[in-house]
Coordinates of C-alpha atoms and ligand atoms in Angstrom, one line a residue:
X1 CA 29.1 -20.2 -49.3
X2 CA 28.5 -17.9 -52.2
X3 CA 29.5 -14.2 -52.0
X4 CA 25.8 -13.2 -51.8
X5 CA 24.9 -15.6 -49.0
X6 CA 28.0 -14.6 -47.1
X7 CA 26.9 -11.0 -47.2
X8 CA 23.4 -11.9 -46.0
X9 CA 24.7 -14.0 -43.1
X10 CA 27.3 -11.4 -42.2
X11 CA 24.7 -8.6 -42.2
X12 CA 22.3 -10.6 -40.0
X13 CA 25.1 -11.3 -37.5
X14 CA 26.0 -7.6 -37.4
X15 CA 22.4 -6.6 -36.9
X16 CA 22.1 -9.0 -33.9
X17 CA 25.3 -7.6 -32.4
X18 CA 24.3 -4.0 -32.9
X19 CA 20.8 -4.4 -31.6
X20 CA 22.2 -6.2 -28.6
X21 CA 19.4 -8.7 -28.6
X22 CA 16.2 -9.9 -30.1
X23 CA 13.0 -10.7 -28.1
X24 CA 13.8 -12.9 -25.2
X25 CA 17.5 -11.9 -25.3
X26 CA 17.3 -8.6 -23.5
X27 CA 19.1 -9.8 -20.4
X28 CA 21.8 -7.2 -20.7
X29 CA 19.4 -4.3 -20.5
X30 CA 18.4 -2.8 -17.1
X31 CA 14.7 -3.3 -16.5
X32 CA 12.9 -0.5 -14.7
X33 CA 9.9 -1.1 -12.5
X34 CA 7.7 1.5 -10.8
X35 CA 6.2 0.9 -7.4
X36 CA 2.9 2.8 -6.7
X37 CA 2.7 4.0 -3.1
X38 CA 0.5 6.8 -1.5
X39 CA 0.8 10.4 -0.4
X40 CA 4.2 11.6 0.7
X41 CA 3.2 11.9 4.3
X42 CA 1.9 8.3 4.6
X43 CA 3.9 5.1 5.2
X44 CA 3.5 3.6 1.7
X45 CA 5.8 6.2 0.2
X46 CA 8.7 5.6 2.5
X47 CA 8.0 1.9 2.3
X48 CA 8.4 2.0 -1.5
X49 CA 11.6 3.8 -0.8
X50 CA 12.8 1.2 1.7
X51 CA 12.0 -1.7 -0.7
X52 CA 13.8 0.0 -3.6
X53 CA 16.8 0.9 -1.5
X54 CA 17.4 -2.7 -0.5
X55 CA 16.7 -4.2 -3.9
X56 CA 18.6 -1.5 -5.9
X57 CA 21.8 -2.3 -4.0
X58 CA 21.9 -5.3 -6.4
X59 CA 20.9 -3.4 -9.5
X60 CA 24.0 -4.2 -11.5
X61 CA 23.8 -7.9 -10.6
X62 CA 20.0 -8.3 -11.3
X63 CA 19.9 -5.7 -14.2
X64 CA 16.8 -4.4 -12.5
X65 CA 16.0 -1.0 -10.9
X66 CA 12.9 -0.1 -8.8
X67 CA 11.6 3.5 -8.8
X68 CA 8.9 4.9 -6.5
X69 CA 5.8 7.0 -7.4
X70 CA 3.6 8.9 -5.0
X71 CA -0.1 8.1 -5.9
X72 CA -3.6 8.4 -4.6
X73 CA -3.4 5.1 -2.7
X74 CA -4.5 1.5 -2.8
X75 CA -7.4 1.6 -5.2
X76 CA -5.4 3.7 -7.7
X77 CA -2.5 1.3 -7.3
X78 CA -4.5 -1.8 -8.1
X79 CA -6.0 -0.1 -11.2
X80 CA -2.7 1.2 -12.4
X81 CA -1.1 -2.2 -12.0
X82 CA -3.9 -3.8 -14.0
X83 CA -3.6 -1.3 -16.8
X84 CA 0.2 -1.6 -17.0
X85 CA 1.0 2.0 -15.7
X86 CA 2.6 0.5 -12.6
X87 CA 4.5 -2.8 -12.1
X88 CA 4.3 -3.1 -8.3
X89 CA 2.1 -1.4 -5.7
X90 CA 1.3 -1.2 -2.0
X91 CA -2.3 -2.0 -1.4
X92 CA -4.4 -2.4 1.8
X93 CA -5.2 -6.1 2.5
X94 CA -9.0 -5.4 2.4
X95 CA -8.7 -3.7 -1.0
X96 CA -6.6 -6.6 -2.3
X97 CA -9.4 -8.9 -1.3
X98 CA -12.0 -6.7 -2.9
X99 CA -10.0 -6.5 -6.1
X100 CA -9.3 -10.2 -6.5
X101 CA -13.0 -11.0 -5.6
X102 CA -14.5 -8.3 -7.9
X103 CA -16.3 -6.5 -5.1
X104 CA -16.7 -2.9 -3.9
X105 CA -14.7 -0.6 -6.3
X106 CA -14.3 -3.6 -8.7
X107 CA -17.9 -4.7 -8.7
X108 CA -18.5 -3.6 -12.3
X109 CA -15.1 -4.7 -13.6
X110 CA -15.1 -8.1 -11.9
X111 CA -12.2 -10.0 -10.4
X112 CA -8.9 -8.5 -11.2
X113 CA -7.3 -11.8 -12.3
X114 CA -3.7 -10.8 -13.1
X115 CA -3.2 -9.3 -9.6
X116 CA -0.6 -11.2 -7.6
X117 CA 0.5 -11.0 -4.0
X118 CA 4.1 -10.7 -3.1
X119 CA 4.2 -10.1 0.7
X120 CA 2.4 -8.2 3.4
X121 CA 4.1 -5.4 5.4
X122 CA 3.0 -3.2 8.4
X123 CA -0.4 -2.9 10.1
X124 CA -2.5 0.1 9.3
X125 CA -5.3 1.6 11.5
X126 CA -8.4 3.4 10.3
X127 CA -7.5 6.6 12.1
X128 CA -10.0 9.4 12.9
X129 CA -8.6 12.7 14.0
X130 CA -10.8 15.6 15.0
X131 CA -10.4 19.2 16.2
X132 CA -11.0 19.4 19.9
X133 CA -13.3 22.4 19.3
X134 CA -15.5 20.3 17.1
X135 CA -16.7 18.3 20.1
X136 CA -16.4 14.9 18.4
X137 CA -15.9 12.2 21.1
X138 CA -17.1 9.2 19.1
X139 CA -18.0 8.1 15.6
X140 CA -21.6 9.1 15.8
X141 CA -20.7 12.7 16.7
X142 CA -19.6 13.1 13.1
X143 CA -23.2 13.7 12.1
X144 CA -23.6 17.1 10.6
X145 CA -19.8 17.7 10.6
X146 CA -17.4 18.5 7.8
X147 CA -15.2 15.4 7.4
X148 CA -12.5 14.2 5.0
X149 CA -13.3 10.6 4.1
X150 CA -10.5 10.3 1.6
X151 CA -9.9 10.8 -2.1
X152 CA -11.3 8.4 -4.6
X153 CA -8.4 6.0 -5.3
X154 CA -7.4 5.9 -1.6
X155 CA -8.0 2.8 0.6
X156 CA -9.4 4.9 3.4
X157 CA -12.4 6.1 1.5
X158 CA -14.3 2.8 1.7
X159 CA -13.0 2.2 5.2
X160 CA -14.5 5.5 6.3
X161 CA -17.8 4.8 4.6
X162 CA -18.0 1.3 6.3
X163 CA -17.3 2.9 9.7
X164 CA -19.9 5.6 9.2
X165 CA -22.5 3.2 7.9
X166 CA -22.0 1.0 10.9
X167 CA -23.2 3.8 13.2
X168 CA -26.1 4.8 10.8
X169 CA -24.4 7.8 9.2
X170 CA -25.0 8.1 5.5
X171 CA -21.8 9.8 4.1
X172 CA -23.8 11.5 1.3
X173 CA -26.5 13.0 3.4
X174 CA -25.6 13.1 7.0
X175 CA -22.1 14.7 6.9
X176 CA -20.4 17.1 4.6
X177 CA -17.9 14.7 3.1
X178 CA -14.7 15.8 1.5
X179 CA -12.5 13.8 -0.9
X180 CA -9.1 15.4 -0.1
X181 CA -5.8 13.6 -0.6
X182 CA -4.2 12.4 2.6
X183 CA -1.2 14.8 2.2
X184 CA -3.5 17.8 2.0
X185 CA -6.1 17.0 4.7
X186 CA -4.0 17.8 7.9
X187 CA -3.4 21.4 6.7
X188 CA -7.1 21.8 5.9
X189 CA -8.0 20.6 9.4
X190 CA -5.5 22.9 11.0
X191 CA -6.8 25.8 9.0
X192 CA -10.3 25.2 10.4
X193 CA -11.8 24.2 7.0
X194 CA -12.8 20.7 8.1
X195 CA -13.7 19.2 11.5
X196 CA -12.2 15.8 11.2
X197 CA -10.3 13.5 8.9
X198 CA -10.0 9.7 8.3
X199 CA -6.8 8.2 7.2
X200 CA -6.0 4.5 7.0
X201 CA -2.3 4.4 7.6
X202 CA 0.6 2.8 9.6
X203 CA 2.0 4.6 12.6
X204 CA 3.9 6.8 13.0
X205 CA 3.1 8.7 9.9
X206 CA 4.2 12.2 8.7
X207 CA 0.5 13.1 8.2
X208 CA -0.4 12.7 11.9
X209 CA 2.9 14.3 13.1
X210 CA 1.9 17.3 11.0
X211 CA -1.7 17.3 12.1
X212 CA -0.8 17.1 15.8
X213 CA 1.9 19.9 15.6
X214 CA -0.3 22.8 14.8
X215 CA -2.0 25.5 16.9
X216 CA -5.5 24.0 16.5
X217 CA -5.8 21.3 19.2
X218 CA -6.7 17.9 17.8
X219 CA -7.5 14.4 19.2
X220 CA -7.8 10.9 17.9
X221 CA -11.4 9.6 18.1
X222 CA -12.0 6.1 19.3
X223 CA -13.8 3.8 16.8
X224 CA -15.5 1.1 18.8
X225 CA -17.6 -1.3 16.8
X226 CA -19.6 -4.4 17.7
X227 CA -18.7 -8.0 16.9
X228 CA -21.3 -7.9 14.1
X229 CA -19.2 -5.4 12.3
X230 CA -16.2 -7.8 12.3
X231 CA -18.5 -10.7 11.2
X232 CA -19.8 -8.6 8.3
X233 CA -16.2 -7.5 7.2
X234 CA -13.9 -10.4 8.1
X235 CA -10.9 -8.6 6.6
X236 CA -11.1 -5.9 9.4
X237 CA -9.6 -6.6 12.8
X238 CA -9.5 -4.6 16.0
X239 CA -6.4 -2.4 16.4
X240 CA -5.2 0.7 18.2
X241 CA -3.6 4.0 17.3
X242 CA -0.4 4.0 19.4
X243 CA -0.4 7.4 21.1
X244 CA 3.3 7.4 22.1
X245 CA 4.1 8.6 18.5
X246 CA 2.0 11.7 18.9
X247 CA 2.7 13.5 22.2
X248 CA 0.9 16.7 21.1
X249 CA -2.4 14.9 20.5
X250 CA -5.2 15.5 23.1
X251 CA -5.2 11.8 24.1
X252 CA -3.3 10.2 26.9
X253 CA -3.8 6.5 26.0
X254 CA -3.8 4.3 22.9
X255 CA -7.0 4.8 20.9
X256 CA -9.1 1.8 19.8
X257 CA -9.9 1.4 16.2
X258 CA -9.9 -1.2 13.5
X259 CA -7.2 -2.1 11.0
X260 CA -5.9 -3.8 8.0
X261 CA -2.4 -4.6 6.6
X262 CA -0.3 -3.0 3.9
X263 CA 0.5 -5.5 1.3
X264 CA 2.9 -5.6 -1.7
X265 CA 1.4 -6.7 -5.0
X266 CA 2.3 -7.0 -8.6
X267 CA 1.0 -8.5 -11.9
X268 CA 1.4 -11.9 -13.4
X269 CA 3.1 -10.2 -16.5
X270 CA 6.1 -9.2 -14.3
X271 CA 8.8 -12.0 -14.9
X272 CA 9.1 -14.5 -12.0
X273 CA 12.9 -14.1 -11.9
X274 CA 12.6 -10.3 -11.1
X275 CA 9.9 -10.8 -8.5
X276 CA 12.1 -13.6 -7.0
X277 CA 15.0 -11.2 -6.7
X278 CA 12.8 -8.5 -5.0
X279 CA 11.6 -11.0 -2.4
X280 CA 15.0 -12.6 -1.9
X281 CA 16.6 -9.2 -1.2
X282 CA 14.0 -8.1 1.3
X283 CA 13.9 -11.4 3.2
X284 CA 17.7 -11.9 3.2
X285 CA 18.3 -8.3 4.4
X286 CA 15.3 -8.5 6.8
X287 CA 17.0 -6.8 9.8
X288 CA 18.2 -3.9 7.7
X289 CA 14.8 -3.6 6.1
X290 CA 13.1 -3.5 9.5
X291 CA 15.2 -0.6 10.6
X292 CA 14.0 1.6 7.8
X293 CA 10.7 2.5 9.4
X294 CA 9.4 2.2 13.0
X295 CA 6.1 0.8 11.7
X296 CA 8.1 -2.4 10.7
X297 CA 9.3 -3.1 14.2
X298 CA 6.8 -5.9 14.8
X299 CA 7.3 -7.7 11.5
X300 CA 8.4 -11.3 11.3
X301 CA 9.2 -13.1 8.0
X302 CA 6.2 -15.4 8.8
X303 CA 3.8 -12.5 9.4
X304 CA 4.7 -11.1 5.9
X305 CA 3.0 -14.1 4.3
X306 CA -0.3 -13.5 6.0
X307 CA -3.1 -11.1 5.0
X308 CA -2.8 -12.0 1.3
X309 CA -5.8 -12.9 -0.7
X310 CA -4.6 -12.7 -4.3
X311 CA -2.6 -15.8 -5.4
X312 CA 1.2 -15.5 -4.7
X313 CA 3.3 -14.4 -7.7
X314 CA 5.2 -17.5 -8.9
X315 CA 8.5 -15.7 -8.3
X316 CA 7.6 -15.0 -4.7
X317 CA 6.3 -18.5 -4.2
X318 CA 9.6 -20.0 -5.4
X319 CA 11.6 -18.0 -2.8
X320 CA 9.2 -18.9 0.1
X321 CA 9.5 -22.6 -0.8
X322 CA 13.3 -22.4 -1.0
X323 CA 13.5 -20.5 2.3
X324 CA 11.2 -23.1 4.0
X325 CA 8.5 -20.4 4.7
X326 CA 6.0 -22.2 2.5
X327 CA 5.4 -26.0 2.0
Ligands
LIG401 N1 -3.8 3.1 3.2 C1 -3.7 4.3 2.4 C2 -4.4 4.0 1.0 O1 -4.5 2.8 0.7 C3 -2.3 4.8 2.2 C4 -1.5 4.9 3.4 C5 -0.1 5.3 3.2 O2 0.2 6.0 2.2 O3 0.7 4.9 4.0 O4 -4.8 4.8 0.3

């Protein structure tokens, strides 16, 4: 080797050592991933916290760290995952279906192809809470009232519109519709500035604890819809709001409604190895995970593979096959 070529080879080797790695050699660097959730008084936000807590216990081994962001909800999360602003997100099962099929909020943009399912989590109910003094006993009593249907970006906004439409209420003309964020709406209801609010959420949630703890008396309003509604929207199922979590509400029994599931999603660009590690940690620490929120009490590993319409991320699929949960 000539002196000149030795200097070149030596400098190259030194550059590689100093930079730590070239493309594809970044294994020694911790990879940060952000999970998009919802408002801080919902269940998505603590769910993001629960997932990161379990997975981050292995952060040194996996060289990966999850962080949680409070967001406007499902629709925002899908869009931010697609644009690369978020890596993971919690999304209602019905919105996941709409996004992958290019319907509703994604009608103009078309199918959101890179969106991948990881697992589903707790059930959520489309929950309608009204001030007792507003005299709202059923959905159609909302006519002429001042109602929070949810911020654009939330999952509940389209759920509220579907429910209202089913009883012949046009949300633009027949009610005074507000687009408040879920974390703000209970305070506004208690202040007397709105009559009712919709929120699609797991139970118990901080939002309804807060909304039922004020001086203005409130009650959950039953949402009873015919079979034709469920035939038109097959991703909705009958559900209840469990009243035991809210002893100060003006109801004595569980309140009928309809529901969806919270699901955990990501993008195909997120490496399979990292998604595999996320799934493995949640499923292998399943009992500890379930203890992190009362809304998870009914979860089984098998149930967490249902309610998904986007294709499974290859990293998730690999784990489910290894664990015998998928053929
Ligand atoms: N389901 C709500 C949404 O998609 C969020 C509920 C929550 O934050 O727990 O916007």
